[in-house]
Coordinates of C-alpha atoms in Angstrom, one line a residue:
X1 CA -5.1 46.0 -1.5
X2 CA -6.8 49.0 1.0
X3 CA -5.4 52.5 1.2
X4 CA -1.7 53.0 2.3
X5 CA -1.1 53.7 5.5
X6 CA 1.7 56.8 6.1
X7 CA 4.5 55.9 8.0
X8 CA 6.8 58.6 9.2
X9 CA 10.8 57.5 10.6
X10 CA 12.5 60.3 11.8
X11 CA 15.8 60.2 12.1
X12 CA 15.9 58.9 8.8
X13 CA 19.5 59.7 7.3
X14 CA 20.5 57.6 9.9
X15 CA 22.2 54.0 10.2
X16 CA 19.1 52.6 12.6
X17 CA 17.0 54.0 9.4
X18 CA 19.2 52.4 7.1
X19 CA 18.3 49.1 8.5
X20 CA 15.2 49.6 9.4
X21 CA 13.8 51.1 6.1
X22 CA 13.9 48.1 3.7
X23 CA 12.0 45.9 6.6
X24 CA 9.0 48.2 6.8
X25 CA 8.8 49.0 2.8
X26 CA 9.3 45.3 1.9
X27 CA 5.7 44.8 4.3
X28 CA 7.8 42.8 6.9
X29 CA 5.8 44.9 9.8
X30 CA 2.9 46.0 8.5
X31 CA 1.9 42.6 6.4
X32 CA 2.3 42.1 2.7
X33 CA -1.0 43.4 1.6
X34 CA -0.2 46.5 3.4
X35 CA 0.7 49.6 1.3
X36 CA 2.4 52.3 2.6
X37 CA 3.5 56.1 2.0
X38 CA 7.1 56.2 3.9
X39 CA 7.7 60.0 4.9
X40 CA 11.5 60.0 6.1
X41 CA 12.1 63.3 8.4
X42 CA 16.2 64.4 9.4
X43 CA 18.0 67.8 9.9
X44 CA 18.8 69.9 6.7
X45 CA 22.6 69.4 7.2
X46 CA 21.4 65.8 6.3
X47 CA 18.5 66.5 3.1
X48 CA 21.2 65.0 0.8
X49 CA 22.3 62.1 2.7
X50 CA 18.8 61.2 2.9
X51 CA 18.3 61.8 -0.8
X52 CA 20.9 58.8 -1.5
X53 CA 18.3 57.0 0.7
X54 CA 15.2 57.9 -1.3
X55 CA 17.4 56.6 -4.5
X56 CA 18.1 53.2 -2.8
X57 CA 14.4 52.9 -1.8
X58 CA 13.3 53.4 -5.8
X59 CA 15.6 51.3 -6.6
X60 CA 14.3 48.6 -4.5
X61 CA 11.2 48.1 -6.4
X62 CA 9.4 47.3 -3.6
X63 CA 5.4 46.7 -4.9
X64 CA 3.9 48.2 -1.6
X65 CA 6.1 51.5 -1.6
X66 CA 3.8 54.1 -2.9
X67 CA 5.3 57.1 -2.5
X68 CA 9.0 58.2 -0.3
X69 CA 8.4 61.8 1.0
X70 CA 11.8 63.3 2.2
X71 CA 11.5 66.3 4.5
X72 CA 13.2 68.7 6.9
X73 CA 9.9 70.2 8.1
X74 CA 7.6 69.0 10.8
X75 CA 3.8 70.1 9.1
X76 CA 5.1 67.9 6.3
X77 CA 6.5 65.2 8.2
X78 CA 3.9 64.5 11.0
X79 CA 0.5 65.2 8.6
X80 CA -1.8 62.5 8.7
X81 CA 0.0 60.1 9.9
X82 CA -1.3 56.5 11.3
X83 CA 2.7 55.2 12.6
X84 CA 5.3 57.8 14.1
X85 CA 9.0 56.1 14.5
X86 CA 10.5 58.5 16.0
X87 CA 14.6 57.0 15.6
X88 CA 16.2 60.7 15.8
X89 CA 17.6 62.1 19.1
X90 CA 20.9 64.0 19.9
X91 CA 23.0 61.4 20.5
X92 CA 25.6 61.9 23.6
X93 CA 28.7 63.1 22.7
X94 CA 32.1 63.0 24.3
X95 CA 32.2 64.7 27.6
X96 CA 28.5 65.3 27.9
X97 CA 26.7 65.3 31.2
X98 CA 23.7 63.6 30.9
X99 CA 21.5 66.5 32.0
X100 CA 23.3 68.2 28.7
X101 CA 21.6 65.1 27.0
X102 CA 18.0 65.7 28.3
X103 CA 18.0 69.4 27.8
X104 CA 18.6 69.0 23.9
X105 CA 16.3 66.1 23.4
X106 CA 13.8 67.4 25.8
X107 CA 13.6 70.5 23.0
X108 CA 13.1 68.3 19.5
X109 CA 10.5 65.8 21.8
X110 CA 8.4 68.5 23.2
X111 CA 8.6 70.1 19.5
X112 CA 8.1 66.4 17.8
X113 CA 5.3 66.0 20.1
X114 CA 3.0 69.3 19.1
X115 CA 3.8 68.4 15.8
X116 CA 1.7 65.0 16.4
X117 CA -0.7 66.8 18.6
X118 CA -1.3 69.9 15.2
X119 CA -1.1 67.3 12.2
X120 CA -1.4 63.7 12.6
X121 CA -4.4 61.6 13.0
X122 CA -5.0 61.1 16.9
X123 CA -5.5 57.5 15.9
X124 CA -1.3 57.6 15.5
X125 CA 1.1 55.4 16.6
X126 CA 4.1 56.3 18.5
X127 CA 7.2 54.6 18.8
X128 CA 10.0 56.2 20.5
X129 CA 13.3 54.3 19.9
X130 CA 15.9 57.6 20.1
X131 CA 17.8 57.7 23.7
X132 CA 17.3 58.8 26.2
X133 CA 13.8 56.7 24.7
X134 CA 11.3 56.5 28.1
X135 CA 11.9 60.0 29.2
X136 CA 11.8 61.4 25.4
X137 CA 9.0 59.2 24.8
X138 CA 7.0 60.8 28.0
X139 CA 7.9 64.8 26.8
X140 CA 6.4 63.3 23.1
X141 CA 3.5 62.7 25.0
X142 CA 2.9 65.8 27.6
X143 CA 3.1 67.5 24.6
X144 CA 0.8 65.8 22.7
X145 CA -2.1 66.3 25.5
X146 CA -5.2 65.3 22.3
X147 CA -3.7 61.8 21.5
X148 CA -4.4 59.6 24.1
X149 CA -1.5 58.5 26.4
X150 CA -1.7 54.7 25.5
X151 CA -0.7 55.1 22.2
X152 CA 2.5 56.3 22.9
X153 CA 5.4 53.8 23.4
X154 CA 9.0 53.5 23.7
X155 CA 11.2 50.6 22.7
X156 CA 12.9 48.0 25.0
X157 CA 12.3 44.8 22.8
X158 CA 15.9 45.1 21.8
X159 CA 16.7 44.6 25.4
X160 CA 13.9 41.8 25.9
X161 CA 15.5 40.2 22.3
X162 CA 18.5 40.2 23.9
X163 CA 17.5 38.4 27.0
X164 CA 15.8 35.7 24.6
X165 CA 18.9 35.5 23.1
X166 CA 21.0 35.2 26.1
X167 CA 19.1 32.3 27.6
X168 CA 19.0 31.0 24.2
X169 CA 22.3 30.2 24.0
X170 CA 23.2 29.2 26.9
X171 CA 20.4 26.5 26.9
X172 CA 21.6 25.8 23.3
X173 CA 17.8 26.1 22.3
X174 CA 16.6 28.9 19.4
X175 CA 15.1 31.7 20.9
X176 CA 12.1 30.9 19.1
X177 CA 12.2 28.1 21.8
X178 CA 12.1 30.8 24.9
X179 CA 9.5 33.0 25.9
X180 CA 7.7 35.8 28.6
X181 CA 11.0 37.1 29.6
X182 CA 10.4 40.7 30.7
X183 CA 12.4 44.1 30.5
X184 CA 11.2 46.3 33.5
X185 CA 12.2 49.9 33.9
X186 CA 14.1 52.4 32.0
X187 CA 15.9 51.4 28.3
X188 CA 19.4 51.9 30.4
X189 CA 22.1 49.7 32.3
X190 CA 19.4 50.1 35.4
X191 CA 17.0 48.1 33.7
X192 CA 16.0 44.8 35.0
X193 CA 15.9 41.2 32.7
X194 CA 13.6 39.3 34.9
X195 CA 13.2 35.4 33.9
X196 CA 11.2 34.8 37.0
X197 CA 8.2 33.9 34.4
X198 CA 10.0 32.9 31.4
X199 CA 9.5 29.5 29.9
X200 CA 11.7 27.6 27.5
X201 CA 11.1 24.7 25.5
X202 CA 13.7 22.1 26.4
X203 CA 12.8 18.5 24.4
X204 CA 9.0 19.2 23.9
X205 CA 8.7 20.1 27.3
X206 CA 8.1 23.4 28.5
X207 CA 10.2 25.0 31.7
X208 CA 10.5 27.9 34.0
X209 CA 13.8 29.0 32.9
X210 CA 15.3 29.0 36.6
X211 CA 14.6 25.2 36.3
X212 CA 15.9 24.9 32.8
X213 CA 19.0 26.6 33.4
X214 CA 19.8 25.4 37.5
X215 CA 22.1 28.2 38.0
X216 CA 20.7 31.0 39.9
X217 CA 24.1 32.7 40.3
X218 CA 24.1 33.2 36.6
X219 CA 20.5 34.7 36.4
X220 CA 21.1 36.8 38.9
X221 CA 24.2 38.0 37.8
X222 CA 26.0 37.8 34.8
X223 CA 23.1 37.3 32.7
X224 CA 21.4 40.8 33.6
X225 CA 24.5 42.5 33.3
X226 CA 25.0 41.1 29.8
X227 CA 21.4 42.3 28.7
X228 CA 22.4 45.6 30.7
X229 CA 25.5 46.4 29.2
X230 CA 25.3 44.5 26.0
X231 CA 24.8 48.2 24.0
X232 CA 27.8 49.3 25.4
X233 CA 29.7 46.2 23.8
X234 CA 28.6 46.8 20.8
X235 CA 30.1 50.5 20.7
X236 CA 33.5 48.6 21.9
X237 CA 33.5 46.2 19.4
X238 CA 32.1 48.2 16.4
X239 CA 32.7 51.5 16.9
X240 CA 29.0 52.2 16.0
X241 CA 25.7 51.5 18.0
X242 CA 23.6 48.4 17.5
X243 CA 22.2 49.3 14.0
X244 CA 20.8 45.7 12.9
X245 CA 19.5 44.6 16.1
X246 CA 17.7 48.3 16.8
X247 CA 15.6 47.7 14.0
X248 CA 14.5 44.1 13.8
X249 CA 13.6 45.1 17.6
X250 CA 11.7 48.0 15.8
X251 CA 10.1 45.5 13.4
X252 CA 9.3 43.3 15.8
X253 CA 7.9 46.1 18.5
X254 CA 5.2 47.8 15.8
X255 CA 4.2 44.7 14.4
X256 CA 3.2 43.4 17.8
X257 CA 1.2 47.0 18.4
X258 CA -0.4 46.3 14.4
X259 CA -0.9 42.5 14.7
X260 CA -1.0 41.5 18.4
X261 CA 0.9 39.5 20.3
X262 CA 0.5 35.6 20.2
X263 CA -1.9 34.4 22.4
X264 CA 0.6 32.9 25.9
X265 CA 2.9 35.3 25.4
X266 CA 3.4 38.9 26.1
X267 CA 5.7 41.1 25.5
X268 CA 8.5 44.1 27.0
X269 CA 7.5 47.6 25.8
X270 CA 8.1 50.9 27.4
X271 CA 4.7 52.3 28.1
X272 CA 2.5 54.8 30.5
X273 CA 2.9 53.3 33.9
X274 CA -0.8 54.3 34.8
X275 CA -2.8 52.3 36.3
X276 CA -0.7 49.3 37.2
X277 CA -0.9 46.6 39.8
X278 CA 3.5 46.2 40.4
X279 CA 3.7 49.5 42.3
X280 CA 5.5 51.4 39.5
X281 CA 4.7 55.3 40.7
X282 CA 1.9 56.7 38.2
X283 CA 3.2 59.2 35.1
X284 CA 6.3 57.2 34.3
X285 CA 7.4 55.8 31.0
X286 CA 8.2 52.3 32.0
X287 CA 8.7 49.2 30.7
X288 CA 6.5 46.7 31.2
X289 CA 5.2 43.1 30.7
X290 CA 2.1 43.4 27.7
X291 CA 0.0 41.8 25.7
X292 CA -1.9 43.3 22.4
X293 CA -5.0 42.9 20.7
X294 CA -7.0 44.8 18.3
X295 CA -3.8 47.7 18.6
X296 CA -4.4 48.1 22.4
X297 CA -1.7 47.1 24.9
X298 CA -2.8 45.6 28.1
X299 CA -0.5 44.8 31.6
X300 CA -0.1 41.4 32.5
X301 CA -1.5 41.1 35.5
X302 CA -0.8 39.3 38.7
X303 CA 2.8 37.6 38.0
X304 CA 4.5 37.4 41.7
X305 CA 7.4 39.8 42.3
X306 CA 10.0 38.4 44.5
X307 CA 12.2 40.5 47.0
X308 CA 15.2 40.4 44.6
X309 CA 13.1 41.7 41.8
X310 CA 11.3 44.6 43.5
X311 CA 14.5 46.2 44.7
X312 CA 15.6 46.1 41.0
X313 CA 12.6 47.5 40.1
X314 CA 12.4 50.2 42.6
X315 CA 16.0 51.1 41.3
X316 CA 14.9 51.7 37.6
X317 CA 11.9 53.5 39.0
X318 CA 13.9 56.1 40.8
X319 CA 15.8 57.1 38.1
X320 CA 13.0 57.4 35.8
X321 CA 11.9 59.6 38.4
X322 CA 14.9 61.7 38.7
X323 CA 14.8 61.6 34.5
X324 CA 11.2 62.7 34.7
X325 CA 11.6 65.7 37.0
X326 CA 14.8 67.1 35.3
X327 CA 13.3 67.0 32.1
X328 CA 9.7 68.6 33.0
X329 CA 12.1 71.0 34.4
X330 CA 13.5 71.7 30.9
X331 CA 9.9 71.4 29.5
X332 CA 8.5 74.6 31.2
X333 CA 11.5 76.6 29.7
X334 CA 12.4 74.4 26.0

């Protein structure tokens, strides 16, 4: 076994955290050889929550756990680190406009991100999962100006999971059996499930999924608006945001970034729209088709983007744009 790597999750009193912690300290992300130092960051209205969290880690006995470092301060959270999860945001509250929303998080992102920038190693990791997650992830980032852009990303494989999913089940396949669906955009209802290039495995055989499925009404509608709005119906049914899913998406996103991503298949992640060949406007926080190797995303190149996609993808764009501006706004005066 080599040196443990630290791994910081903010948010970390949290219910995301809650099911998100066992995963990573078990070594389902970062291999079973793997040990790790799990530094678990929240507010100090929360330091004894979080100490009921530190109990149940111990009490685990996980073999790769090292050491659990609970903290309320940045330079202790942030040192060092190779992995940043950064799960804790404000989350909206009743009645809240959501310029209210980005002023608040623009504040702990910009702070979260000089923290990086002062302690961590510039090799780090960073994963932005807490909402709103592209725009958060891209203040992280401006405010991080000595690690390099590339490593910064947000999440959207719970939306790409639940696209799998969707198409899953309707083909009555596993979603093991479905692949190179693609999240584009912003990790919001304007988001855009494309299946123009996914393939499923129907019988041995593998299938555009517009051929698999032969309804295009469906695809075009009620599927994406399931993927869309599919958070929204967990709040409904549960009372509480998507907890479980959030963090096998987690799981599944930073293993990708440590392991790479199989080779024929890529993979949705929000990431630094520099640089790319679908006419996304440069300095956004996007989400994109990508595929990793040695812990360096790529684009996929070259798929061809119908009329019905690009105005979709225009749409998420814009408001990205509109997120972007309001919350550099913010930035100058947080």
């Amino acid at each position: 076994m080599g040196e443990p790597i630290r791994v910081l999750v903010t948010g970390a009193a949290g219910q995301i955290a809650y099911s998100l912690l066992y995963s990573i300290a078990k070594g389902d992300v970062f291999g079973k050889e793997q040990p790790l130092i799990l530094v678990l960051l929240d507010i100090t209205p929360m330091m004894t929550v979080l100490e009921g969290v530190v109990m149940e880690l111990q009490d685990c006995a996980l073999p790769l756990l090292r050491e659990v470092i609970p903290t309320d301060k940045e330079e202790v959270a942030f040192k060092d680190l190779d992995i940043a999860i950064l799960v804790g945001s404000m989350p909206r509250r009743e009645g809240m406009e959501r310029k209210d929303l980005l002023k608040a998080n623009v504040k702990i992102f910009k702070s979260q991100g000089a923290a990086l920038d002062k302690y961590a190693k510039k090799t780090v990791k960073v994963v932005v999962v807490g909402n709103p997650a592209n725009t958060n992830c891209l203040i992280a980032s401006k405010s991080a100006p000595s690690i390099p852009k590339e490593n910064f990303s947000c999440l959207t494989r719970l939306d790409h999971n639940r696209a799998k999913s969707q198409i899953a089940l309707k083909l009555g396949v596993t979603s093991n059996d479905v692949k190179n669906v693609i999240i584009w955009g912003n990790h919001s209802s304007t988001q855009y499930p494309d299946v123009n290039h996914a393939k499923v495995n129907v019988k041995g055989k593998e299938v555009g999924v517009y051929e698999a499925i032969k309804d295009d009404s469906w695809l075009k509608g009620d599927f994406i608006l399931t993927v869309q709005q599919r958070g929204a119906a967990v709040i409904k049914a549960r009372k509480l945001s998507s907890a479980m899913s959030a963090a096998k998406a987690i799981c599944d996103h930073v293993r990708d970034i440590w392991f790479g991503t199989p080779a024929g298949e890529f993979v949705s992640m929000g990431v630094i729209s520099d640089g790319n060949s679908y006419g996304v406007p440069e300095d956004l926080l996007y989400s994109f088709p990508v595929v990793i190797k040695d812990k360096t995303w790529k684009f996929v190149e070259g798929l061809p983007i119908n009329d019905f996609s690009r105005e979709k993808m225009d749409l998420t764009a814009k408001e990205l744009t509109e997120e972007k501006e309001t919350a550099v706004e913010f930035l100058s005066s947080a």
